[in-house]
Coordinates of C-alpha atoms and ligand atoms in Angstrom, one line a residue:
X22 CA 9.3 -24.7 -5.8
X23 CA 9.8 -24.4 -2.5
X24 CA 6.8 -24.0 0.1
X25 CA 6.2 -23.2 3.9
X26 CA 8.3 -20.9 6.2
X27 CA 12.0 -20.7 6.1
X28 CA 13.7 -20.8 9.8
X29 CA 17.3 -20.7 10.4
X30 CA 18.7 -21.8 6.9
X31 CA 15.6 -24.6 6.7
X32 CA 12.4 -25.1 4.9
X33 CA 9.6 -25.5 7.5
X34 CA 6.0 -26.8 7.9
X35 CA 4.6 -26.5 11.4
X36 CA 1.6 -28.8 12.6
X37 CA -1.5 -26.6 12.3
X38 CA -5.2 -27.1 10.7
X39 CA -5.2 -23.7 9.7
X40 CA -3.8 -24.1 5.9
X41 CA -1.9 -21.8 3.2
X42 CA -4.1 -22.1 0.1
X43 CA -2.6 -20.7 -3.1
X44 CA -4.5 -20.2 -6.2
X45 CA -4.3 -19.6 -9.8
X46 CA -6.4 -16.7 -10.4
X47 CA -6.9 -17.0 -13.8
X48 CA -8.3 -20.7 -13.1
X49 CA -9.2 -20.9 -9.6
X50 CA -9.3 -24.7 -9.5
X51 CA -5.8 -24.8 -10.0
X52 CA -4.3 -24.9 -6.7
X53 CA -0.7 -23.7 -6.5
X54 CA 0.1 -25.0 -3.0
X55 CA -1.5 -26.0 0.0
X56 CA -0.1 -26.8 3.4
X57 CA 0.2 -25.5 7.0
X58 CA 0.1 -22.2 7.7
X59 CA 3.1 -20.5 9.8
X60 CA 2.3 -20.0 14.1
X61 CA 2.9 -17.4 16.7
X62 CA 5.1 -20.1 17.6
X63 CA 6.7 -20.1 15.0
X64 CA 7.3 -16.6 14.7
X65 CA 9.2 -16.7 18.2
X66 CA 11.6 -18.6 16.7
X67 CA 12.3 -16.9 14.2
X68 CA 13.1 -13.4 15.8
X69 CA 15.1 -15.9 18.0
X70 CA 17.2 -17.2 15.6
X71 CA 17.4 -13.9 13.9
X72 CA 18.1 -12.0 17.7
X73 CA 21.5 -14.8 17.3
X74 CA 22.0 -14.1 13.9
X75 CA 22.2 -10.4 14.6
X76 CA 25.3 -10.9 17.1
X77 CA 27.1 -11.4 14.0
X78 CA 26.1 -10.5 10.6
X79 CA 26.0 -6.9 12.3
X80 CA 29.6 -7.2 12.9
X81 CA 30.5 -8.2 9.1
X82 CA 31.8 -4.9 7.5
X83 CA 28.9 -3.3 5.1
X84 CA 31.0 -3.8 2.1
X85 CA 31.4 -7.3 2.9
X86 CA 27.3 -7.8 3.6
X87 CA 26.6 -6.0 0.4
X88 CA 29.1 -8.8 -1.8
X89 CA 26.3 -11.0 -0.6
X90 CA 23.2 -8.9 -2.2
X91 CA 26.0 -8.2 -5.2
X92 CA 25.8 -12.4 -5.3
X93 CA 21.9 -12.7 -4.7
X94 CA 21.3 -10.2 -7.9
X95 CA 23.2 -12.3 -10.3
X96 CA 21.4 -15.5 -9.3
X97 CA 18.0 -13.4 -10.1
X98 CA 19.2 -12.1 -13.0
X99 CA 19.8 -15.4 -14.4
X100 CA 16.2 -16.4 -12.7
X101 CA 13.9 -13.7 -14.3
X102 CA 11.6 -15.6 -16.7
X103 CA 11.3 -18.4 -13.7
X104 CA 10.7 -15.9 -11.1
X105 CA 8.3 -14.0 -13.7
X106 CA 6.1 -17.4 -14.3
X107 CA 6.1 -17.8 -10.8
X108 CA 4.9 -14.3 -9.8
X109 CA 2.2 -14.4 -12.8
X110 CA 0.9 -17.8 -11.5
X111 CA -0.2 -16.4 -8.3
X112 CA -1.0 -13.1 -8.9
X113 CA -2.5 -13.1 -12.0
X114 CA -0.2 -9.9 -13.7
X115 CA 0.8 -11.1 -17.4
X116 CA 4.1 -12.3 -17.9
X117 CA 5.6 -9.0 -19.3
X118 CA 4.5 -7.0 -16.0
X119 CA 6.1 -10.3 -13.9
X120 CA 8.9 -10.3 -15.2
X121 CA 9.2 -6.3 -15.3
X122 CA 8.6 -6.8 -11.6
X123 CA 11.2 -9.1 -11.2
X124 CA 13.7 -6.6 -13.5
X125 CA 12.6 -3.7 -11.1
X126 CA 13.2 -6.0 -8.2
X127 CA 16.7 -6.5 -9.8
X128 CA 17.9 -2.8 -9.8
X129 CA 16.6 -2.0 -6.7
X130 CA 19.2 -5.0 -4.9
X131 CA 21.9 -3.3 -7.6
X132 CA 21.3 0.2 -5.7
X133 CA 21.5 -0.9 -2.0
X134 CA 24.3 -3.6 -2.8
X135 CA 26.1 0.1 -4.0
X136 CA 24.7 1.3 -0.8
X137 CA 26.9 -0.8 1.3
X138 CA 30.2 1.0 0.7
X139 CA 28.5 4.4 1.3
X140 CA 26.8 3.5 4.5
X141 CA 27.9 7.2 5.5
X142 CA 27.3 9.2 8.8
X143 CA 27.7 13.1 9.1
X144 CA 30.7 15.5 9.5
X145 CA 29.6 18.7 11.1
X146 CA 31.4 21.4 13.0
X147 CA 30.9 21.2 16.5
X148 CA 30.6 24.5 18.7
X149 CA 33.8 24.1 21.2
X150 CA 37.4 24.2 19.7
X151 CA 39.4 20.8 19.5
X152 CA 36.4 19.2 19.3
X153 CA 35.2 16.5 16.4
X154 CA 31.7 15.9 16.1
X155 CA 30.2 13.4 13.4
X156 CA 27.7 10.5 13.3
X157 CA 27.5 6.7 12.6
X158 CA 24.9 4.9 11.4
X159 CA 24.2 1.3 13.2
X160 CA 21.8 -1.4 12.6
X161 CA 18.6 -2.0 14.8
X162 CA 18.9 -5.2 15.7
X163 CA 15.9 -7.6 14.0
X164 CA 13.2 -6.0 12.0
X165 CA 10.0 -7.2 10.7
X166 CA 8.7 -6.7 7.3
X167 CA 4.8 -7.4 6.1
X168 CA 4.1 -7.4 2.7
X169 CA 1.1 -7.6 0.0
X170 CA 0.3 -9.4 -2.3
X171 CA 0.1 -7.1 -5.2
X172 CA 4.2 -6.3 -5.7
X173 CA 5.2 -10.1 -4.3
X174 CA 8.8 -10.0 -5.7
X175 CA 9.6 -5.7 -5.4
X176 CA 7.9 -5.5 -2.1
X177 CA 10.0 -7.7 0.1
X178 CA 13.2 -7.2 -2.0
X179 CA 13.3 -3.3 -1.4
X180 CA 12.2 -4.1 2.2
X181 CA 14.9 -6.7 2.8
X182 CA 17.4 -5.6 0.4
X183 CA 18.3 -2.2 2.7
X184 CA 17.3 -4.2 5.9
X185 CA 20.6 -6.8 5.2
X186 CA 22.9 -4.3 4.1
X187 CA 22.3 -2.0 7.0
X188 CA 23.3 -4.9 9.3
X189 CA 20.2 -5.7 10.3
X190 CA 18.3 -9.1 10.8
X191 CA 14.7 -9.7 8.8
X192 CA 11.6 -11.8 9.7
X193 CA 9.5 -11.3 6.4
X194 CA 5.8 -11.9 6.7
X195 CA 4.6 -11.9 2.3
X196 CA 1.4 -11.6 1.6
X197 CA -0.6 -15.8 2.4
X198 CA -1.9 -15.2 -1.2
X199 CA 1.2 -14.8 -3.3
X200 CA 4.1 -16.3 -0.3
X201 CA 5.8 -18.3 -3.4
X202 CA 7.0 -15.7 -5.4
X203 CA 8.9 -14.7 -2.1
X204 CA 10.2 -18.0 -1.6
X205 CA 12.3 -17.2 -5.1
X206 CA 13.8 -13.6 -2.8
X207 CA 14.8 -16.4 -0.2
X208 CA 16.1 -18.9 -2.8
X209 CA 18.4 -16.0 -4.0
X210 CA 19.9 -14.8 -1.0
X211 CA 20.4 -18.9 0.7
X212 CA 22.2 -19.7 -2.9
X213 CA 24.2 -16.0 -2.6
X214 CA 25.8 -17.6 1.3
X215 CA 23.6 -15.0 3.6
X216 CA 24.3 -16.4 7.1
X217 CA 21.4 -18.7 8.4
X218 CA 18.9 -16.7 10.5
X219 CA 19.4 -13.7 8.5
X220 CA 16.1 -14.1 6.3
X221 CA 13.5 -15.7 8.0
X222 CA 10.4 -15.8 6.3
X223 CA 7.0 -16.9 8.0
X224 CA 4.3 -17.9 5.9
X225 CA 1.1 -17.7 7.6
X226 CA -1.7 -15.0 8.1
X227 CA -1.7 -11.4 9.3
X228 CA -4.2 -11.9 12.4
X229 CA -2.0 -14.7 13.8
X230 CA 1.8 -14.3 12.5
X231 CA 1.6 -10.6 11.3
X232 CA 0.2 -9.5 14.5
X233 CA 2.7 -11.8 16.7
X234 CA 5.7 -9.8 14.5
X235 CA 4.5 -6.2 15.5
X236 CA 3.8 -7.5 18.9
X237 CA 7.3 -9.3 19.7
X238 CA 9.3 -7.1 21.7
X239 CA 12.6 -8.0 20.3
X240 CA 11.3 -6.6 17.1
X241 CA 12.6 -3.5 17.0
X242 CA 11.0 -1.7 13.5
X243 CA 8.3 -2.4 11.5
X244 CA 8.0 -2.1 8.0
X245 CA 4.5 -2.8 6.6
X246 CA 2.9 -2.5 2.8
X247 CA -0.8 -2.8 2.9
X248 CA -4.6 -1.8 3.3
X249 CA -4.9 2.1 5.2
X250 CA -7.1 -0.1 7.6
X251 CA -4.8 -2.9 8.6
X252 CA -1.5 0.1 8.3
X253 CA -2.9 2.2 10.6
X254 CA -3.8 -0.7 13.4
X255 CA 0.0 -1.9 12.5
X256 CA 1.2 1.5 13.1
X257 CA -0.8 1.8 16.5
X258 CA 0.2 -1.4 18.1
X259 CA 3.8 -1.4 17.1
X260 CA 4.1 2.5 17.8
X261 CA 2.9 1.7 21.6
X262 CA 5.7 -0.5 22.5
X263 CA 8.3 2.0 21.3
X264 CA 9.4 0.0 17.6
X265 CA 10.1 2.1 14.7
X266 CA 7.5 1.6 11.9
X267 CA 6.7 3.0 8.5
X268 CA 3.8 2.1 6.7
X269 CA 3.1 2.6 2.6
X270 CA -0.7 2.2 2.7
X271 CA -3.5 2.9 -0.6
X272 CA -4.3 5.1 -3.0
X273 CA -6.2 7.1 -5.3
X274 CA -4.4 8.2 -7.7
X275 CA -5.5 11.2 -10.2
X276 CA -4.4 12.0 -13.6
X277 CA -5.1 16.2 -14.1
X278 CA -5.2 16.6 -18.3
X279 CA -5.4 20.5 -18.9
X280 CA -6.5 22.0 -22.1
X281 CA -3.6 22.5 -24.0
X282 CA -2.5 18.6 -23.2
X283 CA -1.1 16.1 -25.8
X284 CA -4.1 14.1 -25.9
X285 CA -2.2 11.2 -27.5
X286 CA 0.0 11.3 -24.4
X287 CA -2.7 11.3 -21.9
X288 CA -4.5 8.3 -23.6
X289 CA -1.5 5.8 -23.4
X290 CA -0.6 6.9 -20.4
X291 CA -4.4 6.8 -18.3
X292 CA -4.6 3.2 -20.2
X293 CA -1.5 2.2 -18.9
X294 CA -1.9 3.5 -15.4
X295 CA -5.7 2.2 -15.0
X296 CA -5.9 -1.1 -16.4
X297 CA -1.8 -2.2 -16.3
X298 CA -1.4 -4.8 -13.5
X299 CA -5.1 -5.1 -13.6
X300 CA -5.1 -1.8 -11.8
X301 CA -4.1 -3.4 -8.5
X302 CA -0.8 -1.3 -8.2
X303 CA -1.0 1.4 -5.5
X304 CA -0.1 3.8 -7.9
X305 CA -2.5 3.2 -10.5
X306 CA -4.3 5.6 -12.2
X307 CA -7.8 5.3 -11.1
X308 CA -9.1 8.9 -11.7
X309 CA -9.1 11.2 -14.7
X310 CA -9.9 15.1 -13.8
X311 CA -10.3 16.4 -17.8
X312 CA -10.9 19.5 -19.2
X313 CA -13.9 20.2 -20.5
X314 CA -12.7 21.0 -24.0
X315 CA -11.2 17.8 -24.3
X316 CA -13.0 15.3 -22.4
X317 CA -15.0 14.1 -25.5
X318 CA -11.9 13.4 -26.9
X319 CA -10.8 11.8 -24.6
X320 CA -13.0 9.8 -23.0
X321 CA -13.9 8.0 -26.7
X322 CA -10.0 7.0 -26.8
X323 CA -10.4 5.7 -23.7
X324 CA -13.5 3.6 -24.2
X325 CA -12.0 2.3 -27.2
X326 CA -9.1 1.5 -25.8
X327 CA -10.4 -0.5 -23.0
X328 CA -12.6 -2.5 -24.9
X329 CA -9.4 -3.4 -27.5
X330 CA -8.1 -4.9 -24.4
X331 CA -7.5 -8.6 -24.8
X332 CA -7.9 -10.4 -21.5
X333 CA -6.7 -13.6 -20.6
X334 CA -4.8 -15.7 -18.4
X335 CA -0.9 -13.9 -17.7
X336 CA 1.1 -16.6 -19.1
X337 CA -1.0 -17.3 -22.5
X338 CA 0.6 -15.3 -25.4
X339 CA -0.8 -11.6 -26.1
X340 CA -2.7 -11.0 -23.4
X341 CA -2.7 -7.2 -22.5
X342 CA -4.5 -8.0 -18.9
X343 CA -4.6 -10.7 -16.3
X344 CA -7.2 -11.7 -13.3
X345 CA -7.9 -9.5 -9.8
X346 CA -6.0 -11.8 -7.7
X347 CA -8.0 -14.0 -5.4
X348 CA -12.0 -14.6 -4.8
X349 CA -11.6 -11.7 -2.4
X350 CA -10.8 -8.7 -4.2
X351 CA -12.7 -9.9 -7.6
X352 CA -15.9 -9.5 -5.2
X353 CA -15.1 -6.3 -4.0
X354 CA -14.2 -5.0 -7.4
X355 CA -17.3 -6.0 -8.7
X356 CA -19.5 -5.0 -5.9
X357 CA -17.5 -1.2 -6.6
X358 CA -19.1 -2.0 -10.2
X359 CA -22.5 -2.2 -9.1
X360 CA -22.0 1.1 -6.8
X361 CA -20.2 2.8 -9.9
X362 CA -23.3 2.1 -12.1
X363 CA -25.6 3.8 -9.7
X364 CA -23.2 6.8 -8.9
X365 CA -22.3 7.8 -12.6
X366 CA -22.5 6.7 -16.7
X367 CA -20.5 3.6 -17.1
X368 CA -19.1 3.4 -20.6
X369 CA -17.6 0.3 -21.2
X370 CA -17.1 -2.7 -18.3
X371 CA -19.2 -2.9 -15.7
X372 CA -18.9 -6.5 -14.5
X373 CA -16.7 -9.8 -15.1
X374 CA -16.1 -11.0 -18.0
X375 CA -18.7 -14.4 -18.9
X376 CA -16.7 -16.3 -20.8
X377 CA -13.6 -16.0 -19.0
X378 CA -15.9 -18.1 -15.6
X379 CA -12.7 -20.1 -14.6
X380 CA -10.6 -17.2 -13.4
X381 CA -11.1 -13.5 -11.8
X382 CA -11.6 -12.0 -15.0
X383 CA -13.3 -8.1 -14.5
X384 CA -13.8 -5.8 -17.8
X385 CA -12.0 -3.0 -18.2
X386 CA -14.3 -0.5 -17.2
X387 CA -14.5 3.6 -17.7
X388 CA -17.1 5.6 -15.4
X389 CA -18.0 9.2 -17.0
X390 CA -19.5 12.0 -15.7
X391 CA -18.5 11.0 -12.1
X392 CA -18.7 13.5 -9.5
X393 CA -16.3 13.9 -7.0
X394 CA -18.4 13.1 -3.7
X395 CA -18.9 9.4 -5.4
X396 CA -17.5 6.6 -4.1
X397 CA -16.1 5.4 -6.9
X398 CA -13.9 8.5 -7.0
X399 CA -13.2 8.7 -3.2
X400 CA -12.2 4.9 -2.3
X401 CA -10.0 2.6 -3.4
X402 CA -11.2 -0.2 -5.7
X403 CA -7.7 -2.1 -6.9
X404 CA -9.0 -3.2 -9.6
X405 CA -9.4 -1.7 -13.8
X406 CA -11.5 1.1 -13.3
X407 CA -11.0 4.1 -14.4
X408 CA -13.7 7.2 -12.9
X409 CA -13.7 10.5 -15.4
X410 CA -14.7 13.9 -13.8
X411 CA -14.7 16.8 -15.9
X412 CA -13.1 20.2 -14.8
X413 CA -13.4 23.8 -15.9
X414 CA -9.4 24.7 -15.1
X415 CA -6.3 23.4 -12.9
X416 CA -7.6 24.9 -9.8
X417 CA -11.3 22.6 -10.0
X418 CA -8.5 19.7 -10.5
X419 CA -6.5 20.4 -8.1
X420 CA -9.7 21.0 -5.7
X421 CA -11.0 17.3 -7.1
X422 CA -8.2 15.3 -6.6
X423 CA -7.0 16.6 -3.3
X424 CA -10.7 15.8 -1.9
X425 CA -9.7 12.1 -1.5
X426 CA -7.6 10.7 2.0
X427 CA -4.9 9.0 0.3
X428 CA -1.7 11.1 -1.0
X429 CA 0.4 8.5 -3.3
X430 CA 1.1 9.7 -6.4
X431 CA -0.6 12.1 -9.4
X432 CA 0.2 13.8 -12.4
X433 CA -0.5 16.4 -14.9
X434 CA -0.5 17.0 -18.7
X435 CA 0.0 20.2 -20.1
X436 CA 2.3 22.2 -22.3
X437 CA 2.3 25.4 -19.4
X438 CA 5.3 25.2 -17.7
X439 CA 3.7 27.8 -15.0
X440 CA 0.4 25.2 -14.5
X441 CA 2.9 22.5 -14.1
X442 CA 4.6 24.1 -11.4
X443 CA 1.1 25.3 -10.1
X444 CA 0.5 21.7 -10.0
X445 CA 3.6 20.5 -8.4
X446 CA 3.0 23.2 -5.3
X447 CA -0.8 22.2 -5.0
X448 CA -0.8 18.4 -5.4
X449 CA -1.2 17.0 -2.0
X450 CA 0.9 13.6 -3.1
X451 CA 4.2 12.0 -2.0
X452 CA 5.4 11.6 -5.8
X453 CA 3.8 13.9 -8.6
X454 CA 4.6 13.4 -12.4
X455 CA 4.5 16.0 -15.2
X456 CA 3.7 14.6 -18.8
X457 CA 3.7 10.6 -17.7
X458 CA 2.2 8.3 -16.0
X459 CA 1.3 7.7 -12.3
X460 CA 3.1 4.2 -11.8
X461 CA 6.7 3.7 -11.4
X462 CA 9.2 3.9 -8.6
X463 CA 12.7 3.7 -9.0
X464 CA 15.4 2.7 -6.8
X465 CA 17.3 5.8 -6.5
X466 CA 14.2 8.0 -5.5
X467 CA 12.0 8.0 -2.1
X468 CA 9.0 6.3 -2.5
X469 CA 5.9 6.8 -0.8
X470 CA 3.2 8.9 0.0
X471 CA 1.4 11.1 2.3
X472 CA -1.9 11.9 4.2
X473 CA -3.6 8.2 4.7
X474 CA -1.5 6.7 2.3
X475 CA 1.7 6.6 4.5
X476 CA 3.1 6.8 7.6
X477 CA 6.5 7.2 8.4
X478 CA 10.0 7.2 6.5
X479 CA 9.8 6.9 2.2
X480 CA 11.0 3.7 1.2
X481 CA 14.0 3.0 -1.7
X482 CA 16.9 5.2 -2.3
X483 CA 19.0 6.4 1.4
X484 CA 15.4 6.8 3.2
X485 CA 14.5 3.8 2.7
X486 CA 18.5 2.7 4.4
X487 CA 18.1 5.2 7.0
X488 CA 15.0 4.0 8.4
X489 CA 16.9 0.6 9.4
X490 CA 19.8 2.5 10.9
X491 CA 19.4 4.5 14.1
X492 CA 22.0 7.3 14.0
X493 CA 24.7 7.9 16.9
X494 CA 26.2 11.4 17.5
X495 CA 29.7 11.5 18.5
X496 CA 31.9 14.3 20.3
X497 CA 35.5 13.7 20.3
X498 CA 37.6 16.4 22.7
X499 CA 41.0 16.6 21.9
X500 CA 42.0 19.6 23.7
X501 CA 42.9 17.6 26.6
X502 CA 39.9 18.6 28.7
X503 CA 41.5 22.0 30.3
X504 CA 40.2 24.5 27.7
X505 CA 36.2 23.2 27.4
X506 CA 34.0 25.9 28.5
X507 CA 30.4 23.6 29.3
X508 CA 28.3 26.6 29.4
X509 CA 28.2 27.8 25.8
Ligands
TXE30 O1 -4.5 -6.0 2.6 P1 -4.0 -6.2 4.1 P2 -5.3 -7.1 1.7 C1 -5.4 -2.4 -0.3 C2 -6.3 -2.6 -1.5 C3 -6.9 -4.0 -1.2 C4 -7.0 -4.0 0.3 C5 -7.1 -5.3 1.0 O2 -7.4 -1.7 -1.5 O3 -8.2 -4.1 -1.9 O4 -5.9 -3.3 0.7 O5 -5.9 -6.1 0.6 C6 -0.9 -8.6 6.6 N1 -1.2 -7.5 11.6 N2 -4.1 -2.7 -0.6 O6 -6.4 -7.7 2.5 O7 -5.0 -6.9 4.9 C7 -1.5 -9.5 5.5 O8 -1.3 -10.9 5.9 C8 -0.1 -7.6 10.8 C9 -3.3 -1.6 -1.1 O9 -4.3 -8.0 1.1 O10 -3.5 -4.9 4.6 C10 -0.6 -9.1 4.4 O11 0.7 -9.7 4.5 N3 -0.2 -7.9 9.5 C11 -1.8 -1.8 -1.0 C12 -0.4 -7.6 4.6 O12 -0.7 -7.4 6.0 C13 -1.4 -8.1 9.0 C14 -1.4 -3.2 -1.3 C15 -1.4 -6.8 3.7 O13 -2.7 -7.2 4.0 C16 -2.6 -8.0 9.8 C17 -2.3 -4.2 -0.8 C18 -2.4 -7.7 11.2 N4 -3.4 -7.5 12.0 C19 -3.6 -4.0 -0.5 N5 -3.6 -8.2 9.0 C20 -1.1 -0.8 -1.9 N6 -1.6 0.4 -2.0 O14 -0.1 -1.1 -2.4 C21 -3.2 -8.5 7.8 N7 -1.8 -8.4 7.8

């Protein structure tokens, strides 16, 4: 396993007290890694090398720079249960999720290695006669990507993935807690023949090398996954020097089930959403707006459901959920417990789980009756908890969930085609679903959302390209100059 930063085409440990600590969070004595953490210092040299590297890769033709991601895909592809241990080692998700990461990971390189023969400007009609008007798309020069810790492998690989092919150069900044899984990403493209200085990846911490990436003036976009808190001061100080940023911040997610919904359907798809991944994906399902008729119903699937739950380390065979990641979050997850079980009825969960001491292990927990001024239903926990608000009709929904500050993602079960599209107009939420769950991104498809959750262009699909291009526009005359009239 490789460990440290990786500057022009090396493996690198600078000389610094400050150390990378990486734990297993389902048995937090079990350290991973330890050694120096990544400078400012070190980040200089790494958007050097990356300013030089830029002279040329951003010459290669796109096809030619998309034969490399073609390459790095089929090295991952042969790497999945590897990569998959790794990721589950340091984050905690069970093996099936890790390497369903890893696979998700996969098609998203397939799409943007496609992408580079269709790097494709515009053809439009220009107003003068003999005159051609259309537009290119170049690279920005070197761009820096932070990630989290949540996504380790998807993260950076649909951040750097359309970042290469677009021409551009990358200084990648993963998450301190999970920076191994991201090592893999690195390993991929180094095997695949990328050009040293076209990855560099600093691991170190966001004060220090995060900040000294949005603050390097050679920098010239940002692309940062993250807390709303840390996104928007991201957003401010890279914003102020002129870069290009986007930023895919939190969430809080709500699942509307009408009257007339499949309750089956609803069940699977709240216990995926809520407790999958240990409900630290952005788009989790972390609220449940029910109709009154069926909220009984409902709620008793639920509450059986979470407590069938078996919970264990990732890698150990049938587990169905892992540890919150690091010491951190499993104490702000549990102090969200205590402030659930004074705001509402909690019905199963409600604290860590005892004999599981040696890890982050938090019980799946359900919160009923939860009104929609609670915390528990306003801010995000990232963690299994689920909040149930009951509702008379779509429009109470529609009022409930669109109370919060985030805007990722939502969805809504019912039969009624007419409340479905209802809900599609009224849902303030980048990406809203109709009969399935909240979770899920696919290449193809922007991702992203709005209000506090994002900031900025969508990620995936030809957004999530464009935003590394900047877009010329071109007027060819060929009337020989004597017929242009430059008043029109
Ligand atoms: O996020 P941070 P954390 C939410 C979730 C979670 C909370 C805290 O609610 O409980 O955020 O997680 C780098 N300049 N989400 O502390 O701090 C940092 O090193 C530049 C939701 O992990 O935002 C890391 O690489 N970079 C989200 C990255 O930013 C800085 C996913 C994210 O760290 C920096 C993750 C700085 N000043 C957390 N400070 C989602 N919705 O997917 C930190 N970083």
């Amino acid at each position: 396993m490789h460990t440290g930063s990786y500057i022009d085409g090396a493996w690198y440990q600078p000389k610094n007290d400050r150390l990378i600590r990486n734990f297993n969070p389902a048995n937090s004595s079990e350290v991973i890694a330890e050694y120096p953490a990544a400078t400012a210092e070190c980040v200089a040299r790494a958007v050097a090398g990356a300013s030089e590297a830029f002279k040329t890769w951003s010459k290669v033709p796109a096809p030619e720079r998309a034969r490399v991601i073609w390459r790095a895909t089929e090295i991952a592809r042969g790497r999945v249960e590897e990569f998959g241990r790794t990721l589950t080692t340091e984050e905690g998700k069970i093996l099936a999720e890790g390497c369903g990461e890893i696979k998700k990971g996969i098609s998203v390189l397939e799409y943007y290695a496609g992408a580079g023969t269709r790097l494709a400007g515009r053809t439009l009609p220009a107003e003068g006669r003999d005159v051609f008007t259309y537009t290119l798309r170049r690279p920005l020069g070197v761009v820096g990507l932070i990630t989290p810790w949540n996504f380790p492998w998807a993260i950076p690989v649909w951040k750097v993935a359309p970042a290469l092919v677009a021409g551009n150069t990358c200084v990648l900044k993963p998450s301190e807690i999970t920076p191994n899984t991201a090592a893999h990403m690195v390993e991929i493209f180094e095997e695949a023949g990328l050009p040293k200085g076209c990855l560099q990846m600093v691991v170190g911490y966001g004060d220090d090398v995060g900040q000294a990436i949005v603050d390097h003036p050679d920098v010239k976009a940002i692309s940062f996954t993250g807390s709303t808190a840390t996104g928007h001061k991201v957003y401010a100080a890279a914003a102020s020097r002129g870069a290009k940023v986007t930023c895919e911040l939190g969430g809080k997610n709500a699942v509307i089930a009408l009257a007339d919904a499949d309750v089956d359907a609803v069940v699977a798809s709240v216990m995926n959403g809520a407790f999958g991944s240990t409900g630290q994906r952005c788009t989790a399902t972390s609220r449940l707006l029910v109709h009154e008729s069926i909220v009984g119903q409902v709620t008793e699937a639920l509450v059986a459901g979470a407590q069938a739950l078996k919970i264990g380390p990732g890698l150990s065979e049938g587990i169905q959920m892992g540890p919150i990641v690091d010491e951190q979050q499993f104490t702000s997850v549990l102090s969200y417990l205590e402030i659930g079980k004074s705001e509402a009825d909690c019905l199963t969960g409600g604290g860590k789980v005892e004999e599981l001491s040696e890890g982050y292990f938090v019980q799946p927990t359900v919160f009923g009756g939860v009104a929609p001024d609670a915390r528990i239903f306003q801010e995000e926990i990232f963690g299994p908890v689920l909040s149930i608000c009951t509702i008379k009709d779509l429009d109470e929904g529609l009022r409930y969930a669109n109370s919060v500050r985030y805007g990722l993602t939502s969805s809504v079960y019912t039969q009624d085609i007419y409340e479905a599209m209802r809900f599609v107009e009224g849902i303030e939420t980048g990406m809203v679903h109709v009969n399935e769950p909240t979770v899920g991104g696919e290449a193809q498809l922007p991702f992203g959302g709005i209000k506090d959750t994002g900031v900025g262009d969508k990620e995936m699909s030809s957004d999530g390209l464009n935003f590394f291009t900047e877009e010329k526009t071109v007027f060819i005359n060929f009337d020989r100059g004597t017929k242009r009239d430059f008043n029109r």
